[in-house]
Short mmCIF file of C-alpha atoms in Angstrom, two decimals:
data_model
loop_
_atom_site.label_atom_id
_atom_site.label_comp_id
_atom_site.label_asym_id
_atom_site.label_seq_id
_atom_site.Cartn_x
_atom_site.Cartn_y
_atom_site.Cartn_z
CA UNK X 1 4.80 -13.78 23.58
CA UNK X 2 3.63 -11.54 20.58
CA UNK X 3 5.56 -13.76 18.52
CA UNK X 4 4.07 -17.05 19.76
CA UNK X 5 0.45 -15.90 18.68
CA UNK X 6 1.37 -15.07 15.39
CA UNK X 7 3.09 -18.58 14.91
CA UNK X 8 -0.63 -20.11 16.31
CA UNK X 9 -2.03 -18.47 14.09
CA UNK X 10 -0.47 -18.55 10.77
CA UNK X 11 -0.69 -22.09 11.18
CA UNK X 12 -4.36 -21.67 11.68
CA UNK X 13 -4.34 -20.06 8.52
CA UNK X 14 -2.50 -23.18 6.48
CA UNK X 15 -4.86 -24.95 8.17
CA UNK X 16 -7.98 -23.13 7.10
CA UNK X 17 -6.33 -22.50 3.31
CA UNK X 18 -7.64 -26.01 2.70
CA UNK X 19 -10.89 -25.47 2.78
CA UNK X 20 -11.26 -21.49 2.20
CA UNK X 21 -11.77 -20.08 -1.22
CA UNK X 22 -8.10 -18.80 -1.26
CA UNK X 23 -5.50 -17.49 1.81
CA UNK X 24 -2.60 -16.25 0.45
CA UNK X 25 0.53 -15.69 2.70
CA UNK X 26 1.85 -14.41 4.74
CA UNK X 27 -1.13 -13.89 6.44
CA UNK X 28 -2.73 -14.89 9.99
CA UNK X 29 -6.00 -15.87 11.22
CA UNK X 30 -6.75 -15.62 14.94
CA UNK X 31 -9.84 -17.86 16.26
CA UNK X 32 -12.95 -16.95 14.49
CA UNK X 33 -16.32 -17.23 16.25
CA UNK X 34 -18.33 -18.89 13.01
CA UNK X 35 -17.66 -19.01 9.47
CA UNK X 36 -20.21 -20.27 6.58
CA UNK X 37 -19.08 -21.10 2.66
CA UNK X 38 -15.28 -21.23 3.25
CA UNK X 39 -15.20 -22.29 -0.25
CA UNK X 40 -16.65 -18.72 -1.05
CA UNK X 41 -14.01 -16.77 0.69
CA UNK X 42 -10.68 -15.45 -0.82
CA UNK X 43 -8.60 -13.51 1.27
CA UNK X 44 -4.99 -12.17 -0.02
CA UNK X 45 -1.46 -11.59 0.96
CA UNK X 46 -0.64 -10.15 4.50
CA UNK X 47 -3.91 -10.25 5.39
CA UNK X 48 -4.23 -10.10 9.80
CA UNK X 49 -7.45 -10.95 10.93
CA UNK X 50 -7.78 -10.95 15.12
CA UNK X 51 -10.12 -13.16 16.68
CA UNK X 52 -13.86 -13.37 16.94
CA UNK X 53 -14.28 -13.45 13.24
CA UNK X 54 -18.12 -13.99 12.06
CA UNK X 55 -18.06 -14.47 8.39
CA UNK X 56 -21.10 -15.83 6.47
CA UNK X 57 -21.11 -16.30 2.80
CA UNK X 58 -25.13 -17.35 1.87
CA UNK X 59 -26.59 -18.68 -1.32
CA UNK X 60 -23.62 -17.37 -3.92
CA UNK X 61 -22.46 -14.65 -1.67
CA UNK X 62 -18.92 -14.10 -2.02
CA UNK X 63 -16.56 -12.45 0.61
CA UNK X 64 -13.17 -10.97 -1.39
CA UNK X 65 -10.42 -9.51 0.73
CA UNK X 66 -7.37 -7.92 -0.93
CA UNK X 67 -4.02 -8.02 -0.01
CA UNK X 68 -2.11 -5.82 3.24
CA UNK X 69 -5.50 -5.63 4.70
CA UNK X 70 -6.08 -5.67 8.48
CA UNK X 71 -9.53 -6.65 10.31
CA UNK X 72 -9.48 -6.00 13.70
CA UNK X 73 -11.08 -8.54 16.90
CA UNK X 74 -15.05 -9.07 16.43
CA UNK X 75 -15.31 -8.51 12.68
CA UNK X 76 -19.32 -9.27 11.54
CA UNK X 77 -19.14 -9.73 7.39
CA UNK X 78 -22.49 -11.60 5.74
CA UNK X 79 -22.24 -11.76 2.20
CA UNK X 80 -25.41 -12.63 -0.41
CA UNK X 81 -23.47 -11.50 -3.03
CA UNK X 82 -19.83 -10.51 -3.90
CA UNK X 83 -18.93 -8.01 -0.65
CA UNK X 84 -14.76 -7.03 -1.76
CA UNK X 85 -12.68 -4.92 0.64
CA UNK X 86 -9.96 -3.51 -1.11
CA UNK X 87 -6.31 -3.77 -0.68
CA UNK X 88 -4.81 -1.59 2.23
CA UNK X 89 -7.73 -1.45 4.11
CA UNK X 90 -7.86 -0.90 8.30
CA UNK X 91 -10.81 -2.38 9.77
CA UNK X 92 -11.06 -1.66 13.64
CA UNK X 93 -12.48 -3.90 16.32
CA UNK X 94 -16.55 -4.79 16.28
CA UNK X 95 -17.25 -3.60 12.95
CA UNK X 96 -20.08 -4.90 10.63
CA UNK X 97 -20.61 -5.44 6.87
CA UNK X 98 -23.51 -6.55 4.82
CA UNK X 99 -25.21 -6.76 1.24
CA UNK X 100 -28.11 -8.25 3.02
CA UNK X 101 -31.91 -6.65 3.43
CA UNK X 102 -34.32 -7.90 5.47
CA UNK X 103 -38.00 -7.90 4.28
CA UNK X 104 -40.74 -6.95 6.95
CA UNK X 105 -43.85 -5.64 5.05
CA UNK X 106 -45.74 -8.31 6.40
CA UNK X 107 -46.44 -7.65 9.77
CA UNK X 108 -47.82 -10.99 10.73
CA UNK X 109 -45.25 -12.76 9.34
CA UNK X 110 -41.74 -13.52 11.31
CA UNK X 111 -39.03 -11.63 10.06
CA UNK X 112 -36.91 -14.53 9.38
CA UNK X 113 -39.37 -16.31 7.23
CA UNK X 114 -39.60 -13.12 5.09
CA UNK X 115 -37.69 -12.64 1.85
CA UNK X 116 -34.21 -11.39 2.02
CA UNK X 117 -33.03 -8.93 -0.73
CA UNK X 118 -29.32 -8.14 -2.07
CA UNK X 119 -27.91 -4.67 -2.73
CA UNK X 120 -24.21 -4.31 -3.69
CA UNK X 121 -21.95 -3.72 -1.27
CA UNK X 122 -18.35 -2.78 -1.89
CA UNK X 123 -15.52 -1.18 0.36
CA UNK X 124 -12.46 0.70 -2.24
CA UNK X 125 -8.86 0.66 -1.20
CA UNK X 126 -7.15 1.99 1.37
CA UNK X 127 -10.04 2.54 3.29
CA UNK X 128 -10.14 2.83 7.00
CA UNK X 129 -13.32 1.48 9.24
CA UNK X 130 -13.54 3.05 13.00
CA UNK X 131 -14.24 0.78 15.98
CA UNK X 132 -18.26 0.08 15.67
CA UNK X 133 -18.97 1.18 11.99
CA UNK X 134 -22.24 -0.83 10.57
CA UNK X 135 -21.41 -0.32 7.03
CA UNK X 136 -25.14 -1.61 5.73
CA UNK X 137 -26.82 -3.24 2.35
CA UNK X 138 -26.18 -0.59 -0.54
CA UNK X 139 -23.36 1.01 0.33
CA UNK X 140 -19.89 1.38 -2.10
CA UNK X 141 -16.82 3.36 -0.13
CA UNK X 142 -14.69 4.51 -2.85
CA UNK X 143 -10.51 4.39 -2.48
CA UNK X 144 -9.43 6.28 0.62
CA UNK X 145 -12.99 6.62 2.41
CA UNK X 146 -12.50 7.05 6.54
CA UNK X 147 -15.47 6.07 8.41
CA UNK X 148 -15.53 7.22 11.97
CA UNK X 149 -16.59 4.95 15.41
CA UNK X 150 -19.93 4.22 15.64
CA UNK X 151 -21.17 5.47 12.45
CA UNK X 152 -23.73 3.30 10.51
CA UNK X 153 -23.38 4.48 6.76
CA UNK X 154 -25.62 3.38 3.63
CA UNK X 155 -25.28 4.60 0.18
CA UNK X 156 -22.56 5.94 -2.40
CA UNK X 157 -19.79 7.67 -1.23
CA UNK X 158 -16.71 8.98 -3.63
CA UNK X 159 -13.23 8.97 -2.97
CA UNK X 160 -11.20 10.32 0.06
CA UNK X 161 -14.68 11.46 2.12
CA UNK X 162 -14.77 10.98 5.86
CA UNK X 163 -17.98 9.73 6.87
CA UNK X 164 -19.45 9.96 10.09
CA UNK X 165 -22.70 9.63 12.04
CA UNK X 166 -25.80 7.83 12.37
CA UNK X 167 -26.96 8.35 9.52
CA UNK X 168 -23.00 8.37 7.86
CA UNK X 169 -22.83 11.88 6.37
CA UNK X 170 -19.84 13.40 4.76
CA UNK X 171 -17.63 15.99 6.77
CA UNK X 172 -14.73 16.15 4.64
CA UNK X 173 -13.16 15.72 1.47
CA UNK X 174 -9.36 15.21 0.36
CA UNK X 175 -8.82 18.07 -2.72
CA UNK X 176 -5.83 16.75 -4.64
CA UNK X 177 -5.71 20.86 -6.06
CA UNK X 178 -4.67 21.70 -2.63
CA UNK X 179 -3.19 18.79 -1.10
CA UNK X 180 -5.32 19.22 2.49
CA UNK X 181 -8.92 17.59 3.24
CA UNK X 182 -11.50 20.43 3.57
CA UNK X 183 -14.27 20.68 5.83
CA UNK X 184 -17.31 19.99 4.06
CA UNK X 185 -20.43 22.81 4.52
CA UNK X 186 -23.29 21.64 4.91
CA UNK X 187 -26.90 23.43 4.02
CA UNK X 188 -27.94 23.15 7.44
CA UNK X 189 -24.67 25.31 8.79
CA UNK X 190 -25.53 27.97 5.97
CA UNK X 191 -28.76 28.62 6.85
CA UNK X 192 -27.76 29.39 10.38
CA UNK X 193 -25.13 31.94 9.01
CA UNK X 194 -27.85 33.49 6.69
#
């Protein structure tokens, strides 16, 4: 049976290469829920996407996936700009990404008839996205970044951190001097010792 799915759909895939931006294979593409500027999508080689797939590519937004990566069932991506995931990269079940801002300084005004800004939005290589991340408008993961379940992360983060939390905050670091990912202390934990 596992193989029969994967048959279905790679040949959704071949079917969908016609009209997406790029799908190079092998690759598979289980039932997406909604997808918006096919043309403006590019996904590479052994790329596995499970269903539920919501993938919306607005104005010139751009969605660039590299090749090996994996994007688990219920994947939310809406793109205003360029949004790339690197090669390598594990995305779990239910996880979100966006370069998109919603205005709401005018309070009389309906949110969606409010101006919507862009902020670059870019996840490195060989990253790996827990089960419920919201990985929001602003933020760049660099190579290596692990983002636990749940956590909703916004801003810059560098190389090999583990981010977790509402807000994401960093709670380790890999140290290529050692070889080992260290604990990271935090200003709140010294005080305490003080």
């Amino acid at each position: 049976m596992h193989r029969v799915w994967k048959i279905c759909w790679g040949v959704r895939a071949i079917c969908y290469s016609a009209v997406l931006g790029g799908f190079r294979f092998p690759g598979y593409l289980g039932p997406p829920m909604f997808m918006l500027g096919l043309g403006r999508m590019f996904f590479g080689r052994r790329v596995r996407v499970f269903p539920g797939l919501r993938a919306e590519c607005h104005g010139e937004g751009r969605l660039m996936v590299g090749d090996d990566v994996a994007i688990g069932q219920g994947f939310h991506v809406t793109a205003m700009g360029p949004i790339s995931i690197g090669s390598g990269t594990l995305i779990t079940g239910y996880v979100s990404i966006t370069d998109i801002e919603h205005e709401y300084a005018a309070i009389d005004v309906p949110i969606l008839q409010q101006a919507s800004t862009w902020k670059e939005t870019r996840i490195g290589r060989n990253c790996f996205l827990g089960m419920g991340a919201r990985i929001q408008a602003g933020t760049i993961l660099g190579d290596g970044c692990i983002v636990g379940a749940n956590a909703v992360v916004r801003g810059e983060f560098p190389p090999y951190s583990v981010i977790v939390g509402a807000p994401g905050r960093v709670v380790k670091r890999y140290s290529p001097e050692s070889g080992t990912w260290q604990r990271m202390v935090s200003a709140h934990s010294n005080e305490s010792s003080a």
